[in-house]
Amino acid sequence: MFDPANLTDQERSRLKNLEGLIEAGIEPYPARARRTHTIAAARALYERGESAGQEVTVTGRLRRIRVMGKMSFADLEDGSGLIQLVLRKDSLPDGFYDNVWKRLIDLGDFVGATGALVVTKTGELSVEVREMQFLSKTLKPMPDKWRGVRDQEKRYRRRYVDLLANPPVRDIFRTRAAIVRAVREYLDNEGFLEVETPILQPIYGGAAARPFITHHNQLHQDLYLRISFELYLKRLIVGGYDRVYEIGRDFRNEGVSFKHNPEFTQLEFYEAYADYHDVMRRTEEMVAYVAQKVTGGLTITWQGHTVDLTPPWRRIPLRQAILDATGIDYESYPDAESLAAEMRRRGHDPDPRSTWGKLVDSLMAKYVEPNLIQPTFLIDYPRDVSPLAKGSPDDPRQVERFEGFMVGMEVCNAFSEINDPIDQLQRFVDEAYRARHGDDEAHPIDEDYIEALSYGMPPTGGFGMGIDRLTMIFTDTDTIREVILFPHLRTVKDSGEDEEEAEEEAPIAQ
């Protein structure tokens, strides 16, 4: 924390330099900056052979300073790249070099530099500075360039320092943006309409999760942060759109793990006149399209595993996958008591409070999911764990649902949607029964959604995918905190942080 009453030696030195700038008549935090080119644009100008006789003004943060008598070199960085500055005492305004540059400017300060593009004797493209504008004084010392910020908690809690110290982290979020851009491009090209649905909802729904609750003071109304977009997007299918999608934040009041954060970014799309087989094909095609756009190919590496995203992906019935992994055929045990007993007989330790559906899900999550490294669809789920999925015409205990997995992690969930309002109402009633008997993730009854279905919805395929998990896979990271700029963390009254990460990169040579 920057506390003017309790400063480190380096902070006191920087504060003194701030006061020196003010005394010299230099505004340390001006309202405007002059810039003619980004650093990348200045480099491109030179490479095209168009810089002869032309000056540029570049702006950015000073990342390195080397003072050698009457001449200095510095590295300037903006969001597009880095370039060297060459400063000569005789080329700058009278007194600036000795009284401002050498005395009052620190690593991390923001400046604007105006001058011609030149190439030094070492072959380094540089700006030969004839004028410098001060843009912002940095009062905290920069993180150590070589050691970076090593404490994971500090990295996530003060992401701005993490981004300063660890340039590869910045690349992760550039990749994330490219993934979202490619997803949009694919869906837009396929005729989907991007829409926005409410984040504050009077009834939450669309997933098995506990919500966050808030309150509208003026309306005296409790509201929920959405856990899914699903029921609103399907209302739009009822209303006459054939293909819709949304990319946005969902909020689930659940535990935090390497693959869970209370708020996360979700993609959902709904396609009229499609079923879960159509959605499977679209999923393969979309992920392959994104991979080509972002990585240039269909093969990626994740934590030492080579993953081939080439369609078609493997398809395995959930029942068969669990049977192969555990020896348990859950269809042979039609209630929670008998299934739990069989699990205990085979050495498993089921939660005695679990419903039959949750027991099935626990078998999948513990014994099947971790082993699905290559892209795989698990298909045909039990009705009891899928309150919004359309029943299978061949088996009343099953629904037309799939989940997509890779690198031992679920990445998407989809199904043929229920479009029978009577069937959907009965599913909601069944969920309400579970809620009364202790299932805090049971789906509430949404009467308006039933009303919408009663106006008629064509056969529809629906899909949901976590953008965060897809980014984890594409950036070879093993925790969701690495791909969310500001992940949720516990409240810390006094972090007890030392200043290890905030040492100067190197002393300024005087």
Coordinates of N, CA, C and O in Angstrom, one line a residue, residues 31 86 106 121 140 162 171 186 189 227 273 299 304 313 317 320 337 344 352 362 373 409 415 418 431 480 488 499:
A31 N -2.7 16.9 -18.3 CA -4.0 16.4 -18.7 C -3.9 15.8 -20.1 O -4.7 14.9 -20.5
V86 N 17.8 7.7 -27.4 CA 19.1 8.2 -27.3 C 19.0 9.6 -26.9 O 18.4 10.4 -27.6
D106 N 12.7 8.7 -12.9 CA 12.9 7.4 -12.4 C 12.4 6.3 -13.3 O 11.5 6.6 -14.2
K121 N 25.2 2.4 -33.6 CA 26.3 1.6 -34.1 C 26.1 0.1 -33.8 O 26.6 -0.7 -34.6
K140 N 5.7 4.4 -6.9 CA 6.2 3.0 -6.4 C 7.3 2.5 -7.4 O 7.2 2.7 -8.6
D162 N 1.7 -7.6 -11.6 CA 2.0 -8.8 -12.4 C 2.2 -8.5 -13.8 O 3.1 -9.0 -14.5
D171 N 0.5 -11.5 -22.7 CA 0.2 -12.3 -23.9 C -1.0 -13.2 -23.7 O -1.8 -13.4 -24.6
Y186 N -16.9 -16.5 -36.0 CA -17.5 -17.8 -36.4 C -19.1 -17.7 -36.4 O -19.7 -18.0 -37.4
N189 N -20.6 -15.3 -38.8 CA -20.6 -15.8 -40.2 C -21.6 -16.9 -40.4 O -22.0 -17.1 -41.6
I227 N -27.2 -17.1 -13.3 CA -26.2 -18.2 -13.3 C -26.1 -18.8 -14.7 O -25.3 -19.6 -15.0
Y273 N -34.4 -25.6 -35.0 CA -34.3 -26.7 -36.0 C -33.0 -27.5 -36.0 O -32.6 -28.0 -37.0
T299 N -3.5 -28.3 -33.7 CA -2.8 -29.1 -32.6 C -2.3 -28.1 -31.6 O -1.6 -27.1 -31.9
G304 N 2.2 -30.5 -21.3 CA 2.9 -31.7 -21.8 C 2.1 -32.6 -22.7 O 2.7 -33.5 -23.3
W313 N -14.7 -35.3 -33.2 CA -14.2 -35.7 -31.9 C -14.9 -37.0 -31.5 O -16.0 -37.4 -32.0
P317 N -21.1 -42.8 -25.0 CA -22.3 -42.7 -24.0 C -21.8 -42.6 -22.6 O -20.8 -43.3 -22.2
Q320 N -21.6 -45.9 -20.7 CA -20.5 -46.7 -21.0 C -19.2 -46.2 -20.5 O -18.4 -47.0 -20.0
E337 N -30.1 -45.1 -2.9 CA -29.7 -46.0 -1.9 C -28.9 -47.2 -2.5 O -27.8 -47.6 -2.0
R344 N -20.1 -48.1 -2.4 CA -19.4 -48.4 -1.2 C -18.8 -49.8 -1.3 O -17.6 -50.1 -0.9
P352 N -23.6 -39.4 1.6 CA -24.9 -40.0 1.9 C -26.1 -39.1 1.6 O -27.2 -39.5 1.5
S362 N -20.9 -37.6 -9.7 CA -19.7 -37.8 -9.0 C -18.8 -38.9 -9.5 O -17.6 -38.7 -9.6
I373 N -8.3 -36.6 -22.1 CA -7.3 -35.6 -22.6 C -7.6 -35.1 -24.0 O -7.7 -33.9 -24.2
M409 N -10.9 -31.9 -18.4 CA -11.7 -30.8 -17.9 C -12.9 -30.7 -18.8 O -12.8 -30.7 -20.0
F415 N -27.5 -29.6 -25.2 CA -28.6 -30.6 -25.4 C -29.6 -30.1 -26.4 O -29.7 -29.0 -26.8
I418 N -35.9 -28.9 -24.4 CA -37.3 -29.2 -24.2 C -38.2 -28.1 -24.8 O -38.0 -26.9 -24.5
E431 N -37.9 -30.7 -9.8 CA -36.8 -30.0 -9.2 C -37.2 -29.3 -7.9 O -36.5 -29.2 -6.9
I480 N -7.6 -21.4 -13.5 CA -8.5 -20.3 -14.1 C -8.0 -18.9 -13.7 O -8.3 -17.9 -14.4
H488 N -11.4 -13.8 -8.2 CA -11.9 -13.5 -6.8 C -10.9 -14.1 -5.8 O -10.4 -15.2 -6.0
E499 N 8.4 -5.9 0.3 CA 8.6 -5.1 -0.9 C 9.6 -5.9 -1.8 O 10.2 -5.3 -2.7

